[in-house]
Amino acid sequence: MKIEGKGTILATVAGIVVLGLLAGRCAPSAPKGAKKGAAVSDVAQAAMKVYVAPGDLDEYYLFASGGHSGQMYVYGLPSGRHISTIPVFTPYPATGYGFDDDSKKMLGELTWGDAHHPALSETNGDYDGRWLFINDMNGRIARIDLRDFKTKQIIGPVPNVSGNHGSSFVTPGTEYSVMASRFSIPIPKGTAVEVAKYATDYKGVVTGIKVDPKTGEMSIGWQILMPPFDYDLGDAGKLVSNGWVFFTSYNTEKAIGKLEITSAQKDRDYIAAVDWKMAEQLAAKGEGQMIGGIKVIDPAKNPGLVYFMPCGKSPHGVDVSPDGKYVIGSGKLQGVTTAFNWEKVQTAIRNKDFTGDEDGIPVLKYESIKDAEVPVGLGPLHTQFGPDGYAYTSLFVDSAIAKWKLGTWEVVDKVPMSYSIGHLSAAEGDTVSPDGKWLVGLNKLSHGRHLTVGPSQPESSQLVDITEEKMKLVLDFFTEPEPHYAQIIKADKIKAIEVYPKEENHHPLAVWDVKDAGVTRNGNKVTVKIVEVRSTITPTDFEIKEGDEVTLAITNIEQTTDELHGLGLLDYNINIVVDPGETKTVTFKAKKKGVFPYYCTNFCSALHQEMQGYMVVR
Ligand code: RUQ
Ligand code: CUA
C-alpha cells in the first residue's frame, strides 16, 4: 500500500463507518464482528489495515495449495484478493493448460492431483523468489517458475512412493525438495501382498528430489527405506540443524483396519530425523539396493542416517524455529506442543541415549531431547514463527491460534478461528528471517461467514495482524478448496515478466511474420504455423484431409502486456491460450470431415470477435 493512499483510505473508511451508522440496523452489510456501537472503531481500524485502494498493490503474495483441485491459488495480502490460479496437476481451460502438447505431456495419464504443501525456493534459508514447489499425493512434485508463474516440470510418480504427503518442503539452499510416503505399500509398486502382512511386507520411503541450482530441474537424489508407518509432514533443519530433515509419522503401531482406533494404542509416535547430507554421500557412492528401478538405502545398514524422536501420538506438523535450535512437534490430540532442543538431540545421538530401535533405526529418549511441553491448547497441528522469538500454533480442536514464546515457553495470547483451523502461514514464517506482520489461518469450515452458496462451501481463511502483543483478526476471505498449507512471500522478492521477449523464443515452429504462416505437408503429417496478433488469426482458413496428423503451432507475436490470444477449435476439443511472445503446439488426428471454425478465446481488442477462421477437413 502506498503511503499517499492513506488519506483517501481514512476518508473512505470514515465514510463507510458513517454510512453504516446512518443505515442503522437495517444495514445488511454490517460486519458481524461489529458488535453494535462500541466495536465500530475496531472494525474501522481493521478495515484500514487491510484496505488496498484501487490501483494500489498488495504487499505480500499468498500461495495457497488447492488440495484435490490440483492447482495453486495466488492471493494478495493484506487484501485477500484472489489474483491468479496456477494450474499444476489438473487441466485448466482458462489458460489452455493440459490442452497443448507440452502441458498434456507433463500431466501424463493423470488429470488430477492432490496438492498439499507449497514450498518456496530458498537461498541460505530465506525465500529467494525463484521457484515454488508443490507436492501431489500421486508421488509427484511440480516446480513452478516464479518468473512467469507457470508450471515447468512435474517429476514422478517417483518409484516406491505411495501417497506423497510429507512433501514438498525444501532444504535451506533448495538442494532438495523432499517426499515421504503417507501410505506404506509393498515395494516395488506392482507387488500384491495381502494387507494382513502389513507390518512385515509393507514399506515406507523418504526421498530427496535434487534441484539443479541454476535451472531448477528436478531429479531423484536419494531414497531411504523406512518402517511401514504413515509419514505425514516435514521440515528441513536450518542454521545449526542444517543438514537434517524431519518427518512426522503416525501409526507406528503398524496397525491396519480402523486406524482411528488401531493406531492410537501407543502414547507416542515419532518424528524421523534424517541426515540428508549423509544420504547424499551414500547415494553418490552408489549405496543401496535396486527397488523399482532406483537405489534405495537401508538405514539399518547405515548407522547415523535416521533417528526417531518420540513425539505425542499422531503428530501432524513438524516445524523448525528460525534459528534452527528447536524442532516443534505435537500430538494432534494433545493439549501441549513439544519443543525439542537440537543440541540435546545431538548429545543424545553421541551418547547413544536410545530406548530401543524400529527396524534397526535408533529411538532417542524423549526426556533427554525435549526442552519443554508448551500448554498451547487442544489439537495443535502446525507452528509458524515471527521475527521476535514468538511462535504461533494452530489448534484444530480449540479452533484457535496460540501465540507463545520460544525459550520461556509462555503462552501469551490466543485468537479464535472460524472454524477449525488446519495449517497457518505467517509472512515468511518458516524461514531464517520471518517478517511478522501477518498470519493467515487456513480454516477447514466456513459455515455462515459468507453468502450462502449451497452445500459446497468455500474454505475460510482469516488474516490476523500480529504486529502487536495481542493478535487481531482483521479479515475473512475465502479460498478455493483446499488450502492445506500456504506460504507468504514479500511481493518485491518476485520479479515476474509480463511478456516473453521475442529474442528468447527459440521454438522451432515459431513464426513472427504473417508471410511465414500456413500449411506444410509431409505425407499425412501436416503442420500449420499460425500467427496471432490483434485482430487476425493467420491463416484465416486452411484445408487438410481426413486422417491427417495435424500440428497447429500458434505464435502470439504481441510484445504488449496483457495481450493474450487464444485458439478455440470447435468440435475438436482444442483450447489453446498463448501469452505475448509465446508459441504453443497442439497435435491431433483429423478424425472428422467438415468445416470447423476456430476463434480467439481471450478478449483482446475491439475486433476480438472478428478474430476467427475455418479449418476445412476433406
Ligand atoms: S495437511 S490440513 Cu497435507 Cu495438514 Cu491437510
Ligand atoms: Cu485475440 Cu481475442
XYZ file of C-alpha atoms and ligand atoms in Angstrom:
625
model
C 0.000 0.000 0.000
C 1.418 3.362 -0.974
C 1.710 5.984 1.763
C -0.008 8.709 -0.241
C -3.097 6.494 -0.445
C -3.598 6.640 3.329
C -5.527 9.906 3.431
C -8.019 8.603 0.919
C -8.295 5.365 2.811
C -9.013 7.186 6.052
C -11.706 9.228 4.353
C -13.175 6.156 2.703
C -13.202 4.190 5.920
C -14.724 7.101 7.801
C -17.350 7.282 5.064
C -18.104 3.607 5.354
C -18.466 3.885 9.100
C -20.763 6.922 8.886
C -22.895 5.248 6.224
C -23.052 2.152 8.373
C -24.270 4.169 11.345
C -26.842 6.047 9.244
C -28.160 2.822 7.801
C -28.639 1.617 11.359
C -29.992 -1.820 11.998
C -31.335 -2.316 8.501
C -27.815 -2.380 7.081
C -27.492 -5.869 5.651
C -23.770 -5.409 5.164
C -22.839 -4.502 8.737
C -19.963 -6.810 9.609
C -20.915 -9.485 12.106
C -17.764 -8.705 14.021
C -19.035 -5.173 14.635
C -20.983 -5.512 17.825
C -23.337 -2.543 17.707
C -21.781 0.738 18.708
C -18.705 0.030 20.770
C -16.784 -2.169 18.354
C -17.118 0.088 15.331
C -13.728 1.669 15.827
C -12.130 -1.781 15.879
C -13.780 -2.540 12.572
C -12.621 0.769 11.128
C -9.087 0.033 12.292
C -9.167 -3.435 10.793
C -10.516 -2.032 7.526
C -7.670 0.498 7.452
C -5.145 -2.286 7.839
C -6.404 -4.485 5.044
C -7.826 -1.985 2.589
C -5.806 -1.781 -0.594
C -7.155 1.171 -2.550
C -7.942 0.803 -6.269
C -4.672 0.991 -8.141
C -2.581 0.183 -5.081
C -0.804 -3.110 -4.742
C -0.690 -5.713 -2.044
C 2.472 -6.088 -0.039
C 2.632 -9.878 0.010
C 1.771 -12.869 -2.129
C -0.006 -15.781 -0.511
C 0.499 -19.033 -2.394
C -2.119 -21.487 -1.223
C -2.321 -25.106 -2.253
C -5.518 -26.127 -3.978
C -5.737 -29.613 -2.482
C -7.527 -32.074 -4.727
C -8.338 -29.324 -7.217
C -4.694 -29.944 -8.136
C -3.951 -26.262 -8.578
C -2.146 -23.437 -6.811
C -4.024 -20.264 -5.946
C -2.401 -16.877 -5.609
C -3.849 -14.226 -3.303
C -2.653 -10.759 -2.419
C -2.205 -9.764 1.210
C -3.459 -7.936 3.124
C -6.429 -7.592 0.751
C -7.125 -11.323 0.499
C -7.924 -10.844 -3.191
C -7.572 -13.859 -5.462
C -5.167 -12.716 -8.181
C -4.339 -15.828 -10.114
C -4.729 -19.562 -10.454
C -1.653 -21.521 -11.444
C -2.678 -24.813 -12.975
C -0.380 -27.614 -11.864
C -1.802 -31.132 -11.715
C -5.161 -30.547 -13.401
C -6.095 -29.182 -16.830
C -7.276 -25.590 -16.658
C -9.139 -24.414 -19.745
C -8.772 -20.742 -18.768
C -5.074 -20.839 -19.657
C -5.276 -23.793 -22.040
C -3.213 -25.837 -19.568
C -3.435 -29.543 -20.291
C -4.568 -28.939 -23.889
C -1.326 -28.084 -25.682
C 1.302 -30.751 -26.419
C 3.799 -29.767 -23.707
C 1.448 -29.430 -20.762
C -0.513 -32.514 -21.847
C 2.718 -34.490 -21.861
C 3.708 -33.085 -18.473
C 0.386 -34.208 -16.936
C 0.686 -37.666 -18.482
C -2.133 -40.037 -17.686
C -3.119 -38.259 -14.510
C -5.600 -35.437 -14.820
C -5.858 -34.759 -11.123
C -3.507 -34.355 -8.248
C -3.925 -33.716 -4.564
C -1.634 -30.757 -3.944
C -0.937 -30.035 -0.289
C 2.205 -28.223 0.710
C 3.804 -25.473 -1.340
C 7.465 -24.681 -0.734
C 9.130 -21.513 -1.981
C 12.750 -21.927 -3.013
C 15.305 -20.706 -0.511
C 18.833 -19.354 -0.517
C 20.546 -19.503 2.878
C 17.225 -20.390 4.449
C 15.378 -17.344 3.127
C 12.873 -17.180 0.264
C 14.601 -16.129 -2.944
C 11.514 -15.750 -5.158
C 12.746 -18.116 -7.866
C 10.584 -21.237 -7.748
C 7.627 -22.701 -5.997
C 7.339 -26.438 -5.419
C 4.160 -28.332 -4.662
C 3.583 -31.989 -3.895
C 0.910 -34.305 -5.223
C -0.270 -37.357 -3.325
C 0.299 -39.365 -6.533
C 4.051 -39.445 -5.857
C 4.877 -36.248 -7.694
C 6.378 -32.801 -7.156
C 5.857 -29.891 -9.525
C 8.067 -26.870 -9.983
C 6.521 -23.510 -10.829
C 8.827 -20.831 -12.172
C 8.013 -17.521 -10.500
C 9.450 -15.637 -13.466
C 6.252 -16.406 -15.365
C 4.115 -18.217 -12.755
C 3.968 -21.348 -14.907
C 4.405 -24.998 -14.060
C 7.639 -26.044 -15.742
C 8.231 -29.580 -14.546
C 6.397 -32.402 -12.847
C 8.629 -35.190 -11.579
C 7.130 -38.597 -10.875
C 5.271 -40.642 -9.975
C 8.549 -41.450 -8.212
C 9.173 -45.188 -7.702
C 8.179 -46.726 -4.346
C 6.500 -43.548 -3.051
C 2.866 -44.035 -2.205
C 0.750 -41.120 -1.076
C 3.356 -38.366 -1.215
C 2.107 -36.285 1.696
C 5.306 -35.379 3.589
C 6.350 -33.052 0.775
C 7.418 -30.642 -0.898
C 9.473 -28.996 1.881
C 12.844 -27.684 0.741
C 16.275 -27.583 2.357
C 17.735 -24.117 3.110
C 19.689 -23.935 -0.156
C 16.957 -25.674 -2.183
C 19.345 -28.569 -2.595
C 16.355 -30.893 -2.209
C 12.609 -30.886 -2.175
C 11.577 -33.900 -0.153
C 8.941 -36.622 -0.333
C 7.592 -39.099 2.227
C 5.007 -41.856 1.849
C 1.823 -41.464 3.754
C 0.700 -44.956 2.750
C 3.221 -47.715 3.074
C 2.838 -50.405 0.412
C 4.752 -53.466 -0.705
C 7.558 -52.195 -2.932
C 8.309 -52.085 -5.795
C 4.878 -50.967 -6.942
C 3.055 -53.753 -8.687
C 3.738 -56.244 -5.871
C 0.469 -57.518 -4.408
C 0.618 -58.734 -0.807
C -2.386 -59.131 1.493
C -2.925 -56.302 3.937
C -2.659 -58.788 6.829
C 1.104 -58.817 6.184
C 1.308 -55.040 6.504
C 3.755 -54.963 9.427
C 6.313 -57.178 7.712
C 5.870 -56.747 3.973
C 4.866 -53.118 3.536
C 7.425 -50.300 3.464
C 7.559 -46.562 3.556
C 10.231 -44.446 1.886
C 11.536 -40.931 2.220
C 13.042 -39.343 -0.857
C 15.183 -36.356 -1.681
C 14.384 -34.777 -5.039
C 17.510 -32.996 -6.176
C 17.054 -29.486 -7.567
C 19.541 -28.069 -10.054
C 20.723 -24.782 -8.511
C 20.760 -22.975 -11.877
C 17.792 -24.339 -13.786
C 15.615 -25.798 -11.045
C 15.464 -29.076 -12.977
C 14.433 -31.854 -10.584
C 15.847 -35.382 -10.488
C 15.840 -38.224 -7.973
C 18.595 -37.661 -5.403
C 18.249 -40.377 -2.798
C 15.633 -42.664 -1.325
C 15.625 -44.289 2.112
C 13.703 -47.362 3.183
C 11.538 -46.761 6.248
C 9.371 -48.905 8.536
C 5.713 -49.119 7.480
C 4.473 -46.063 9.344
C 2.405 -43.273 7.836
C 4.731 -40.335 7.194
C 2.871 -37.088 7.435
C 4.621 -33.742 7.237
C 8.159 -32.446 7.178
C 10.512 -29.530 7.539
C 14.200 -29.075 6.930
C 16.641 -28.106 9.655
C 18.247 -24.702 9.266
C 21.409 -22.964 10.525
C 22.539 -25.144 13.483
C 20.311 -28.020 12.336
C 21.062 -27.597 8.630
C 21.764 -30.953 7.017
C 18.793 -32.640 8.615
C 15.229 -33.052 7.528
C 12.377 -34.042 9.823
C 9.219 -36.014 9.100
C 6.350 -36.753 11.447
C 4.864 -40.237 11.453
C 1.758 -41.859 12.831
C 0.575 -45.437 13.056
C 3.935 -46.512 14.398
C 1.850 -49.433 15.723
C 1.949 -50.712 12.107
C -1.743 -51.401 12.545
C -4.356 -51.998 9.872
C -8.115 -51.590 9.728
C -9.729 -48.701 11.547
C -6.605 -46.690 12.207
C -8.635 -44.239 14.242
C -8.677 -46.972 16.893
C -5.889 -49.372 15.974
C -3.164 -46.802 15.501
C -3.862 -44.925 18.703
C -2.554 -47.505 21.137
C 0.863 -46.118 21.901
C 1.307 -42.813 23.710
C 3.958 -41.680 21.317
C 4.671 -41.789 17.625
C 7.838 -40.418 16.084
C 9.488 -37.602 14.277
C 12.085 -39.113 11.936
C 15.323 -37.126 11.771
C 17.131 -37.834 8.508
C 20.722 -36.759 7.856
C 20.287 -35.670 4.242
C 23.933 -34.768 3.764
C 24.816 -38.347 4.670
C 22.080 -39.622 2.341
C 23.620 -37.511 -0.416
C 27.066 -39.015 0.202
C 25.693 -42.558 0.321
C 23.797 -42.013 -2.932
C 26.966 -40.641 -4.556
C 28.763 -43.839 -3.548
C 26.000 -45.934 -5.126
C 24.870 -47.347 -1.775
C 21.552 -49.198 -1.707
C 19.521 -51.906 -3.270
C 17.730 -51.547 -6.615
C 13.974 -51.425 -5.976
C 11.550 -50.244 -8.602
C 14.415 -49.078 -10.816
C 16.170 -46.857 -8.282
C 18.672 -47.352 -5.443
C 17.045 -47.478 -2.025
C 19.252 -47.024 1.038
C 18.618 -49.143 4.136
C 19.194 -47.097 7.316
C 19.717 -50.300 9.355
C 22.894 -50.872 7.356
C 23.938 -47.230 7.533
C 24.017 -46.135 11.174
C 23.665 -42.410 11.688
C 21.359 -41.872 8.715
C 17.997 -41.845 10.541
C 16.879 -41.456 14.170
C 13.418 -41.478 15.647
C 12.418 -38.731 18.087
C 9.363 -39.815 20.131
C 6.534 -37.294 19.935
C 2.955 -37.041 21.217
C 0.771 -39.517 19.358
C -0.420 -38.821 15.814
C 1.645 -35.697 15.221
C 0.900 -33.541 12.186
C 3.283 -30.629 11.549
C 6.933 -30.561 12.489
C 8.482 -27.118 12.390
C 11.993 -25.880 12.928
C 12.481 -22.495 14.620
C 14.150 -19.679 12.617
C 17.469 -20.177 14.442
C 17.313 -23.922 13.825
C 17.603 -24.654 17.556
C 14.159 -26.071 18.195
C 12.075 -28.695 16.478
C 8.392 -28.252 17.324
C 6.022 -31.198 17.142
C 2.860 -32.253 18.877
C 0.295 -34.986 19.073
C -2.922 -33.950 17.312
C -4.993 -34.878 20.344
C -2.734 -33.358 22.965
C -3.065 -30.093 24.811
C 0.640 -29.354 24.553
C 3.231 -28.989 21.870
C 6.758 -30.221 22.448
C 9.852 -28.163 21.771
C 12.782 -30.485 21.102
C 16.211 -28.996 21.616
C 18.504 -29.746 18.701
C 21.611 -29.576 20.871
C 20.092 -32.169 23.200
C 19.198 -34.342 20.201
C 22.821 -34.275 19.064
C 24.064 -35.067 22.584
C 21.640 -37.987 22.830
C 22.883 -39.288 19.476
C 26.501 -39.003 20.627
C 25.764 -40.733 23.928
C 23.630 -43.403 22.265
C 20.836 -42.379 24.600
C 18.365 -44.749 22.933
C 15.338 -46.589 24.282
C 15.274 -49.168 21.509
C 15.011 -49.307 17.748
C 12.487 -49.649 14.935
C 13.701 -51.898 12.114
C 17.277 -51.013 13.071
C 16.634 -47.256 13.413
C 17.531 -45.997 16.928
C 14.795 -44.365 19.013
C 16.036 -41.443 21.098
C 14.883 -40.973 24.690
C 12.061 -38.420 24.819
C 13.069 -36.990 28.207
C 16.620 -36.408 27.011
C 15.769 -34.398 23.908
C 12.771 -32.271 24.868
C 13.112 -28.813 26.313
C 9.507 -28.060 27.085
C 5.919 -29.094 26.703
C 4.144 -25.858 25.923
C 0.476 -25.761 27.036
C -0.805 -24.230 23.791
C -4.291 -25.746 23.861
C -6.105 -28.652 22.267
C -5.267 -30.162 18.912
C -2.005 -28.456 17.983
C -1.328 -29.012 14.294
C 1.268 -26.684 12.905
C 3.587 -23.900 14.049
C 4.931 -20.785 12.335
C 7.273 -18.122 13.602
C 7.626 -14.385 13.966
C 10.806 -12.257 13.915
C 10.759 -11.679 17.652
C 11.032 -15.166 19.138
C 7.303 -15.810 19.087
C 5.740 -18.955 17.728
C 2.169 -19.399 16.514
C 0.479 -22.768 16.733
C -2.803 -23.687 15.089
C -5.217 -25.566 17.351
C -7.691 -27.649 15.407
C -9.785 -28.841 18.337
C -9.852 -25.473 20.098
C -10.337 -23.708 16.748
C -7.815 -21.046 17.659
C -4.261 -19.827 17.236
C -1.942 -19.716 20.246
C 0.967 -17.301 20.450
C 3.848 -18.368 22.646
C 7.467 -17.513 23.292
C 10.401 -19.708 22.347
C 12.718 -20.211 25.318
C 10.364 -19.045 28.076
C 7.588 -21.300 26.720
C 4.974 -18.875 27.911
C 1.628 -18.784 26.086
C 0.837 -15.088 25.755
C -2.275 -14.866 23.588
C -4.970 -16.762 21.746
C -7.269 -15.773 18.924
C -10.328 -17.814 17.905
C -10.624 -19.057 14.308
C -13.867 -19.578 12.403
C -13.756 -22.501 12.116
C -11.492 -25.475 12.701
C -8.105 -24.241 11.630
C -5.737 -26.611 9.845
C -2.433 -25.042 8.993
C -1.396 -21.461 9.400
C 1.038 -19.365 7.471
C 2.968 -16.365 8.754
C 4.760 -13.929 6.450
C 7.990 -15.754 5.580
C 7.215 -17.601 8.826
C 9.169 -20.777 8.113
C 12.412 -19.097 7.044
C 15.507 -17.985 8.958
C 14.101 -14.440 8.992
C 10.336 -14.282 9.445
C 8.647 -10.957 8.667
C 5.933 -10.988 11.322
C 3.073 -8.611 10.391
C 0.591 -11.119 9.005
C -0.635 -14.548 9.861
C -3.249 -16.458 7.894
C -5.360 -19.160 9.462
C -6.289 -21.775 6.872
C -9.603 -22.914 8.225
C -11.464 -26.021 7.224
C -15.000 -24.791 7.751
C -16.688 -21.540 6.868
C -20.357 -22.047 7.611
C -22.332 -18.902 7.979
C -19.490 -16.495 7.269
C -20.381 -15.812 3.627
C -23.401 -15.556 1.355
C -24.906 -18.972 1.050
C -23.666 -20.897 -1.993
C -25.316 -24.231 -1.494
C -23.802 -27.293 0.108
C -20.329 -26.949 -1.402
C -18.898 -24.150 0.666
C -15.590 -22.360 0.292
C -12.820 -22.723 2.814
C -12.487 -19.783 5.109
C -9.128 -18.159 5.542
C -8.589 -15.462 8.110
C -5.995 -12.758 8.282
C -4.537 -11.952 11.670
C -2.490 -8.862 12.417
C 0.498 -9.936 14.537
C 2.308 -6.613 14.788
C 1.252 -6.102 18.380
C 1.340 -8.118 21.573
C -2.300 -9.104 21.106
C -3.227 -10.774 17.847
C -6.079 -9.141 15.938
C -8.379 -10.826 13.473
C -8.795 -8.303 10.654
C -10.222 -10.095 7.617
C -12.209 -13.101 6.445
C -11.543 -14.180 2.906
C -12.498 -17.291 1.055
C -10.190 -19.703 -0.624
C -10.564 -22.425 -3.213
C -10.527 -25.961 -1.884
C -8.380 -26.859 -0.241
C -5.617 -24.774 1.260
C -3.781 -27.398 3.270
C -0.804 -25.151 3.537
C 0.284 -21.819 2.108
C 3.355 -19.636 2.011
C 3.566 -15.861 2.213
C 6.376 -14.005 0.473
C 7.170 -10.284 0.300
C 5.971 -9.126 -3.116
C 9.195 -7.342 -4.048
C 11.101 -10.621 -3.928
C 9.313 -11.799 -7.039
C 10.451 -10.413 -10.358
C 7.969 -11.691 -12.874
C 7.978 -10.873 -16.572
C 4.777 -9.844 -18.327
C 5.670 -10.724 -21.918
C 8.009 -13.384 -23.283
C 10.766 -11.428 -25.048
C 10.851 -12.249 -28.744
C 14.584 -12.939 -28.630
C 14.039 -15.677 -26.053
C 11.570 -17.588 -28.205
C 13.579 -20.402 -29.761
C 10.598 -22.582 -30.594
C 11.377 -24.362 -33.884
C 7.840 -23.751 -35.149
C 7.574 -20.108 -34.114
C 6.627 -17.645 -36.867
C 6.863 -13.896 -36.368
C 5.659 -12.745 -39.762
C 2.266 -13.472 -41.256
C 4.087 -14.242 -44.567
C 5.542 -17.359 -42.917
C 2.216 -18.655 -41.645
C 0.463 -21.525 -43.412
C 0.314 -25.254 -44.070
C 3.231 -27.579 -44.817
C 2.631 -31.229 -45.577
C 4.897 -34.256 -45.214
C 2.918 -37.384 -46.164
C -0.077 -37.389 -43.857
C 1.690 -35.185 -41.340
C 0.554 -31.604 -41.568
C 1.982 -28.603 -39.755
C 0.007 -25.389 -39.620
C 2.022 -22.381 -38.493
C -0.339 -19.780 -37.110
C 0.293 -16.161 -36.193
C -1.966 -14.383 -33.745
C -1.932 -10.634 -33.406
C -4.735 -8.115 -32.959
C -7.130 -8.817 -34.680
C -6.370 -11.653 -37.079
C -5.559 -15.307 -36.884
C -3.329 -16.034 -39.897
C -4.115 -18.133 -41.860
C -7.792 -17.251 -41.798
C -8.543 -20.673 -43.263
C -6.713 -23.875 -44.140
C -7.530 -27.253 -45.653
C -6.435 -30.711 -44.578
C -7.543 -34.298 -45.229
C -9.394 -36.691 -43.003
C -6.881 -38.947 -41.249
C -4.075 -36.373 -41.282
C -1.961 -35.944 -38.191
C -2.115 -32.216 -37.643
C 0.126 -29.982 -35.556
C -1.051 -26.446 -35.008
C 1.827 -24.216 -33.941
C 0.474 -20.923 -32.691
C 2.646 -17.884 -32.021
C 1.310 -14.805 -30.329
C 3.607 -12.128 -31.768
C 2.422 -9.389 -29.421
C 5.027 -7.818 -27.156
C 2.439 -5.890 -25.164
C 1.429 -6.646 -21.594
C -1.878 -8.458 -21.147
C -2.405 -9.122 -24.890
C -3.215 -12.789 -24.771
C -4.824 -14.617 -27.662
C -6.478 -17.977 -27.682
C -7.453 -20.565 -30.222
C -10.651 -22.463 -29.654
C -11.337 -25.070 -32.330
C -14.903 -26.241 -32.196
C -15.816 -29.945 -32.084
C -12.162 -30.996 -31.734
C -11.757 -30.229 -28.028
C -8.912 -27.846 -28.737
C -8.369 -24.847 -26.498
C -5.013 -23.111 -26.593
C -4.026 -19.834 -24.981
C -0.796 -18.107 -26.000
C 0.757 -15.334 -23.961
C 2.547 -12.418 -25.655
C 5.699 -13.774 -27.308
C 4.810 -17.410 -26.727
C 4.497 -20.350 -29.131
C 2.437 -23.417 -28.322
C 1.638 -26.531 -30.302
C -1.251 -28.946 -30.287
C -1.222 -32.199 -32.218
C -4.316 -34.200 -33.126
C -5.750 -36.559 -35.699
C -8.256 -35.090 -38.143
C -10.942 -37.646 -37.420
C -13.984 -35.705 -38.583
C -14.759 -34.278 -42.005
C -16.375 -30.923 -42.354
C -15.800 -27.278 -41.660
C -14.649 -26.314 -38.187
C -14.468 -22.697 -37.073
C -11.659 -21.506 -34.846
C -11.541 -18.248 -32.966
C -9.666 -16.242 -30.387
C -10.927 -17.043 -26.891
C -9.335 -14.160 -24.984
C -10.960 -10.791 -25.397
C -8.090 -8.815 -26.910
C -9.358 -5.842 -28.881
C -12.408 -4.057 -30.217
C -12.341 -6.507 -33.125
C -11.723 -9.566 -30.963
C -14.971 -11.032 -32.227
C -13.623 -10.810 -35.795
C -10.566 -12.870 -34.869
C -11.699 -16.160 -36.407
C -11.112 -18.663 -39.191
C -12.064 -22.051 -40.681
C -10.414 -25.453 -40.764
C -11.741 -27.470 -43.688
C -11.296 -31.232 -43.420
C -11.968 -33.026 -46.738
S -2.112 -31.363 5.581
S -4.562 -29.663 6.768
Cu -1.477 -32.055 3.817
Cu -2.225 -30.541 7.285
Cu -4.069 -31.045 5.083
Cu -7.215 -12.220 -29.922
Cu -9.326 -12.036 -29.000
